[in-house]
Tab-separated table of C-alpha atoms in Angstrom:
chain	number	residue	atom	x	y	z
A	1	MET	CA	114.379	82.667	148.169
A	2	LYS	CA	114.223	86.104	148.033
A	3	ILE	CA	115.499	87.408	144.542
A	4	THR	CA	114.486	91.134	143.530
A	5	ILE	CA	112.045	91.759	140.211
A	6	ASN	CA	112.216	95.269	138.855
A	7	GLY	CA	113.839	96.244	141.615
A	8	THR	CA	111.577	95.310	144.592
A	9	LEU	CA	112.109	92.376	147.209
A	10	HIS	CA	110.230	89.623	146.480
A	11	GLU	CA	109.876	85.464	148.497
A	12	VAL	CA	109.529	83.088	145.978
A	13	SER	CA	108.923	79.215	145.430
A	14	ALA	CA	109.677	79.208	141.684
A	15	THR	CA	113.203	78.248	140.566
A	16	THR	CA	113.775	79.500	137.214
A	17	VAL	CA	112.989	82.485	135.028
A	18	ALA	CA	110.105	81.139	133.278
A	19	ALA	CA	108.704	79.529	136.405
A	20	VAL	CA	109.005	83.138	138.226
A	21	LEU	CA	107.429	85.456	135.666
A	22	GLU	CA	104.138	82.582	135.848
A	23	GLU	CA	104.273	83.047	139.745
A	24	ALA	CA	104.468	86.916	139.387
A	25	GLY	CA	101.711	87.029	136.814
A	26	PHE	CA	103.610	88.366	133.806
A	27	THR	CA	101.830	87.814	130.566
A	28	GLY	CA	102.358	89.531	127.353
A	29	LYS	CA	105.207	90.927	124.931
A	30	LEU	CA	108.312	91.150	127.882
A	31	ALA	CA	112.041	90.431	127.688
A	32	THR	CA	113.800	89.165	130.451
A	33	ALA	CA	117.287	90.109	132.075
A	34	LEU	CA	119.224	88.225	135.145
A	35	ASP	CA	122.084	90.084	137.339
A	36	GLY	CA	122.319	92.428	134.239
A	37	ASP	CA	122.109	89.589	131.083
A	38	PHE	CA	119.658	89.224	128.578
A	39	VAL	CA	117.391	86.126	129.349
A	40	PRO	CA	116.284	84.864	125.907
A	41	ALA	CA	112.404	83.408	125.967
A	42	GLY	CA	113.904	80.355	124.736
A	43	LEU	CA	116.326	79.661	127.992
A	44	ARG	CA	113.767	80.894	130.416
A	45	ALA	CA	112.982	77.490	131.236
A	46	THR	CA	116.018	76.510	131.761
A	47	THR	CA	117.788	79.206	133.813
A	48	PRO	CA	118.150	78.832	137.078
A	49	LEU	CA	117.337	81.349	140.112
A	50	THR	CA	119.888	82.010	142.265
A	51	GLU	CA	119.205	83.716	145.872
A	52	GLY	CA	119.565	87.305	145.964
A	53	ALA	CA	119.031	87.663	141.792
A	54	ALA	CA	117.982	90.773	140.252
A	55	LEU	CA	115.273	89.839	137.510
A	56	GLU	CA	114.366	92.563	135.066
A	57	VAL	CA	111.187	92.324	133.109
A	58	LEU	CA	110.771	94.680	130.691
A	59	ALA	CA	107.680	95.523	128.381
A	60	PRO	CA	107.262	97.863	125.438
A	61	MET	CA	106.672	101.905	126.430
A	62	GLN	CA	106.591	104.864	124.465
A	63	GLY	CA	110.083	106.552	123.870
A	64	GLY	CA	111.612	109.024	121.757
B	1	MET	CA	112.687	108.987	100.364
B	2	PRO	CA	115.304	107.694	102.746
B	3	ARG	CA	116.281	103.923	102.351
B	4	PHE	CA	117.535	102.451	106.066
B	5	TYR	CA	119.502	99.281	105.786
B	6	GLY	CA	117.929	98.401	102.605
B	7	THR	CA	114.611	99.253	103.017
B	8	ASP	CA	112.665	102.275	101.902
B	9	ILE	CA	110.760	104.184	103.641
B	10	ASP	CA	107.698	106.118	102.441
B	11	SER	CA	108.489	109.518	105.140
B	12	ALA	CA	111.389	111.220	106.140
B	13	LEU	CA	109.417	111.899	108.992
B	14	MET	CA	110.213	109.702	111.821
B	15	LEU	CA	108.463	110.604	115.416
B	16	GLY	CA	108.651	109.473	118.712
B	17	THR	CA	106.012	108.087	120.789
B	18	ALA	CA	106.487	109.347	124.055
B	19	GLY	CA	104.968	112.500	126.236
B	20	TYR	CA	101.773	112.908	124.526
B	21	PRO	CA	98.617	114.000	126.237
B	22	SER	CA	96.839	110.787	125.560
B	23	PRO	CA	97.236	107.362	123.669
B	24	ALA	CA	94.520	108.598	121.147
B	25	ILE	CA	96.459	111.645	120.517
B	26	LEU	CA	99.556	110.081	119.924
B	27	ALA	CA	97.336	108.274	117.262
B	28	GLU	CA	95.913	110.765	115.536
B	29	ALA	CA	99.467	112.914	115.210
B	30	PHE	CA	100.841	109.566	114.007
B	31	ARG	CA	98.212	110.111	111.165
B	32	ALA	CA	98.497	113.344	110.562
B	33	SER	CA	102.388	113.288	109.966
B	34	GLY	CA	102.441	110.413	107.622
B	35	ALA	CA	105.181	109.392	109.972
B	36	GLY	CA	106.605	106.031	108.577
B	37	ILE	CA	108.645	105.173	111.766
B	38	ALA	CA	107.745	105.287	115.514
B	39	THR	CA	110.732	105.344	117.746
B	40	VAL	CA	109.896	102.940	121.350
B	41	SER	CA	111.383	101.737	124.088
B	42	LEU	CA	111.624	99.390	126.899
B	43	ARG	CA	110.817	100.002	130.894
B	44	ARG	CA	110.323	97.681	133.418
B	45	GLU	CA	106.134	96.035	132.669
B	46	SER	CA	103.986	97.600	135.313
B	47	GLY	CA	100.847	97.383	133.978
B	48	GLY	CA	101.072	99.576	130.697
B	49	GLY	CA	103.124	97.675	128.569
B	50	GLN	CA	100.887	95.338	126.790
B	51	ASP	CA	98.312	98.442	125.975
B	52	PHE	CA	101.154	100.802	124.756
B	53	TRP	CA	101.994	97.845	122.278
B	54	ALA	CA	98.658	97.314	120.498
B	55	LEU	CA	98.712	100.805	120.389
B	56	ILE	CA	101.517	101.142	118.646
B	57	ARG	CA	101.143	97.934	116.411
B	58	ASP	CA	97.806	99.368	115.261
B	59	LEU	CA	99.650	103.010	113.977
B	60	GLY	CA	100.644	100.508	110.938
B	61	VAL	CA	104.476	101.899	111.112
B	62	ARG	CA	107.823	100.066	111.253
B	63	VAL	CA	108.916	100.443	114.859
B	64	LEU	CA	112.338	101.483	115.978
B	65	PRO	CA	113.449	100.722	119.339
B	66	ASN	CA	115.756	102.809	121.331
B	67	THR	CA	118.244	102.408	124.614
B	68	ALA	CA	117.607	105.467	125.769
B	69	GLY	CA	118.785	106.056	128.873
B	70	CYS	CA	121.698	103.699	129.198
B	71	HIS	CA	125.095	105.186	130.194
B	72	THR	CA	127.474	102.351	130.020
B	73	VAL	CA	128.291	99.858	126.809
B	74	ARG	CA	126.824	97.123	128.826
B	75	GLU	CA	123.234	98.701	129.353
B	76	ALA	CA	122.835	99.431	125.857
B	77	VAL	CA	124.080	95.855	124.177
B	78	THR	CA	121.694	94.362	126.719
B	79	THR	CA	118.634	96.548	126.000
B	80	ALA	CA	119.090	95.888	122.287
B	81	GLN	CA	119.214	92.211	122.778
B	82	MET	CA	115.660	92.764	124.926
B	83	ALA	CA	114.165	95.026	122.564
B	84	ARG	CA	115.251	92.445	119.071
B	85	GLU	CA	113.233	89.934	121.234
B	86	VAL	CA	110.387	92.262	122.049
B	87	PHE	CA	109.257	94.298	119.013
B	88	ASP	CA	111.280	91.184	116.462
B	89	THR	CA	113.275	94.101	114.559
B	90	PRO	CA	117.420	93.752	113.792
B	91	TRP	CA	116.863	97.579	114.345
B	92	ILE	CA	118.045	99.964	117.025
B	93	LYS	CA	118.503	103.302	117.852
B	94	LEU	CA	121.441	103.333	119.820
B	95	GLU	CA	122.187	106.028	122.536
B	96	VAL	CA	124.730	105.612	125.133
B	97	ILE	CA	124.218	109.015	126.897
B	98	GLY	CA	127.580	110.639	128.382
B	99	HIS	CA	126.070	113.184	130.276
B	100	ALA	CA	123.030	113.498	132.646
B	101	ASP	CA	122.668	116.822	132.016
B	102	SER	CA	123.012	117.688	128.294
B	103	LEU	CA	121.994	113.669	127.141
B	104	GLN	CA	125.187	114.164	125.273
B	105	PRO	CA	126.377	110.973	123.624
B	106	ASP	CA	129.349	109.260	124.975
B	107	PRO	CA	130.928	108.825	121.638
B	108	PHE	CA	133.704	106.673	122.091
B	109	ALA	CA	131.049	104.165	124.379
B	110	LEU	CA	128.623	104.250	121.232
B	111	VAL	CA	131.275	103.347	118.931
B	112	GLU	CA	132.524	100.223	121.126
B	113	ALA	CA	128.367	99.393	121.701
B	114	ALA	CA	128.077	99.922	117.505
B	115	ARG	CA	130.513	97.466	116.754
B	116	ILE	CA	129.626	94.850	119.210
B	117	LEU	CA	125.535	95.166	118.033
B	118	THR	CA	126.775	95.077	114.237
B	119	GLU	CA	128.904	91.664	115.033
B	120	ASP	CA	125.604	90.396	116.594
B	121	GLY	CA	123.551	90.981	113.740
B	122	PHE	CA	121.833	94.313	114.099
B	123	GLN	CA	121.661	96.978	112.436
B	124	VAL	CA	122.644	100.285	114.117
B	125	PHE	CA	121.197	103.675	114.279
B	126	PRO	CA	123.607	105.478	116.561
B	127	TYR	CA	122.569	108.911	118.246
B	128	CYS	CA	125.414	110.509	117.924
B	129	THR	CA	127.333	114.334	117.766
B	130	GLU	CA	128.150	115.641	114.162
B	131	ASP	CA	131.584	115.003	114.793
B	132	LEU	CA	133.194	114.126	111.640
B	133	ILE	CA	135.552	111.516	113.363
B	134	VAL	CA	133.251	109.821	115.290
B	135	CYS	CA	130.778	109.684	112.787
B	136	GLU	CA	133.633	108.062	110.443
B	137	HIS	CA	134.613	105.399	113.455
B	138	LEU	CA	130.625	104.551	113.578
B	139	ILE	CA	130.866	103.550	109.909
B	140	GLU	CA	133.730	101.707	110.425
B	141	ALA	CA	132.035	99.827	113.201
B	142	GLY	CA	129.300	98.502	110.701
B	143	CYS	CA	126.739	101.293	110.928
B	144	GLU	CA	125.055	102.508	107.638
B	145	VAL	CA	123.144	105.158	109.600
B	146	LEU	CA	124.051	107.692	111.639
B	147	MET	CA	121.369	110.501	113.245
B	148	PRO	CA	123.546	113.405	114.567
B	149	TRP	CA	121.954	115.668	117.003
B	150	GLY	CA	120.636	118.964	116.152
B	151	ALA	CA	120.549	119.532	120.176
B	152	PRO	CA	120.158	118.690	123.033
B	153	ILE	CA	116.967	116.007	123.528
B	154	GLY	CA	113.935	117.960	124.465
B	155	SER	CA	115.737	121.704	124.379
B	156	GLY	CA	113.961	122.410	120.897
B	157	LEU	CA	116.818	124.554	119.790
B	158	GLY	CA	116.486	123.700	116.524
B	159	LEU	CA	120.592	122.959	114.100
B	160	ASN	CA	122.986	124.202	116.986
B	161	ASN	CA	125.539	123.571	114.576
B	162	ARG	CA	124.367	123.644	111.041
B	163	TYR	CA	128.157	124.434	109.797
B	164	GLY	CA	129.104	120.887	111.641
B	165	LEU	CA	125.854	119.260	109.762
B	166	ARG	CA	126.450	120.601	106.399
B	167	ALA	CA	130.111	119.655	107.052
B	168	LEU	CA	129.274	115.799	107.952
B	169	ARG	CA	126.689	115.877	104.782
B	170	ALA	CA	129.237	116.844	102.334
B	171	HIS	CA	131.545	114.175	104.814
B	172	VAL	CA	129.877	111.160	103.913
B	173	PRO	CA	127.254	111.902	100.820
B	174	ASN	CA	126.505	108.275	100.383
B	175	VAL	CA	125.574	107.501	104.125
B	176	PRO	CA	121.675	107.889	105.197
B	177	LEU	CA	121.833	110.852	107.824
B	178	VAL	CA	119.020	112.030	109.995
B	179	VAL	CA	119.110	114.529	112.612
B	180	ASP	CA	117.804	113.005	115.496
B	181	ALA	CA	116.168	115.547	118.852
B	182	GLY	CA	116.731	119.087	119.178
B	183	ILE	CA	113.632	119.845	116.707
B	184	GLY	CA	111.009	122.483	118.470
B	185	LEU	CA	109.739	124.033	115.189
B	186	PRO	CA	108.799	123.186	111.531
B	187	SER	CA	111.247	125.614	109.984
B	188	HIS	CA	114.011	123.651	112.354
B	189	ALA	CA	113.002	120.164	110.578
B	190	ALA	CA	112.858	121.827	106.942
B	191	ALA	CA	116.534	123.516	107.533
B	192	ALA	CA	117.979	120.203	108.281
B	193	MET	CA	116.097	118.747	105.380
B	194	GLU	CA	117.375	121.672	102.848
B	195	LEU	CA	121.096	120.413	104.079
B	196	GLY	CA	120.619	117.332	102.199
B	197	TYR	CA	119.613	115.233	105.517
B	198	ASP	CA	118.171	111.943	104.477
B	199	ALA	CA	115.132	112.327	107.202
B	200	VAL	CA	114.323	113.787	110.840
B	201	LEU	CA	113.227	112.307	113.889
B	202	LEU	CA	111.308	114.203	116.543
B	203	ASN	CA	109.358	113.749	119.537
B	204	SER	CA	109.068	116.442	122.212
B	205	ALA	CA	108.135	119.334	119.406
B	206	VAL	CA	105.073	117.723	118.404
B	207	ALA	CA	104.204	116.066	121.929
B	208	LYS	CA	104.398	118.835	123.791
B	209	ALA	CA	102.946	121.338	121.424
B	210	GLY	CA	99.796	122.950	122.394
B	211	ASP	CA	97.797	120.961	119.527
B	212	PRO	CA	100.879	117.426	118.882
B	213	VAL	CA	97.973	116.836	115.727
B	214	ARG	CA	98.614	120.271	114.287
B	215	MET	CA	102.086	120.242	114.403
B	216	ALA	CA	102.324	116.617	113.287
B	217	ARG	CA	101.183	117.897	110.062
B	218	ALA	CA	102.946	121.420	110.105
B	219	MET	CA	106.521	118.942	110.570
B	220	ALA	CA	105.014	116.712	107.556
B	221	LEU	CA	104.753	119.797	105.009
B	222	ALA	CA	108.294	121.244	106.247
B	223	ILE	CA	110.309	118.846	106.142
B	224	GLU	CA	108.369	118.062	102.403
B	225	ALA	CA	109.294	121.319	101.668
B	226	GLY	CA	112.690	121.443	102.589
B	227	ALA	CA	113.347	117.790	100.751
B	228	LEU	CA	111.743	119.811	97.738
B	229	ALA	CA	114.013	122.605	98.201
B	230	HIS	CA	117.339	120.705	98.770
B	231	ALA	CA	116.621	119.130	95.252
B	232	ALA	CA	115.861	122.315	93.491
B	233	ASP	CA	118.821	123.184	94.104
B	234	PRO	CA	118.876	126.638	96.148
B	235	MET	CA	120.275	129.663	95.044
B	236	GLU	CA	123.683	130.995	96.813
B	237	ALA	CA	123.648	133.497	99.323
B	238	ARG	CA	125.128	136.565	98.585
B	239	ASP	CA	125.963	139.828	100.617
B	240	MET	CA	125.082	142.837	98.441
B	241	ALA	CA	121.942	143.270	96.559
B	242	VAL	CA	121.191	142.248	93.092
B	243	PRO	CA	118.458	143.533	91.327
B	244	SER	CA	115.700	141.267	90.311
B	245	THR	CA	113.976	143.321	87.697
B	246	PRO	CA	116.008	143.864	84.232
B	247	LEU	CA	117.652	147.614	84.535
B	248	ILE	CA	117.726	147.415	80.464
B	249	GLY	CA	114.158	149.373	79.161
B	250	ARG	CA	113.780	151.491	82.549
B	251	ALA	CA	112.309	154.649	81.946
B	252	PHE	CA	113.916	158.193	82.285
B	253	LEU	CA	111.524	160.311	84.749
């Protein structure tokens, strides 16, 4: 299915948030949101992806 | 020294982590500043996030994540939830920006987001204006710290409304207050502390100085001087001269 990850369209075979993080190669300290809602780390494995979903994968960054 | 949500902090300087010439200079500036709190953010992972996190962790300071760039309650709340998980802290510097040019807070959305986050267990540090009524509403929403701006973010203009900041200090004598944003010079930071503020949060003034490490030290000294001056109960200013040397015993020549 096609989903957007951090604003870029991807064709993925994964069907959950946890699986798509692995498929796309994300590791380390991360937080996820799907279609604007926070997905806690503990719920990633059971949160399904749907066609056209928008996944945000955020990491620590500099800030003021 | 400031106490935020029951946590004592060893320094009244809170320092941002953005815009330094290099990670090494960031780390050295933090050491020179003695800052006890570092502000950080969350951004789309594009490779640098993990190295940045390692750098911040090694600073040995407490981390205050922000919701910079959020313009709506929903964005700010979701960002705060993500930040709590990543940084493992209930602290959140809540920014809900109302205007792209001035980066002025949207006080209505700020109060709403503060209430939602407080009810969800967050300890909210709201980036706000010095408006007394907005600040009252933030306190009612559960905020135990207020962070009014000195001037627009990144402007370096100093304390644009010293009268308003002084009025807020008098209005909420028991709420920790931080001047957040607008500081450009150590004299601005000292002035905030002389008003009786508990801390100063700054970033660009250090990061964008020609020598960030030296400026970090200058800020630390200014903040210490301002805090000492406030504790020393400064003399009242007046319009007319008063001779400081005694008149009695003056020679007739």
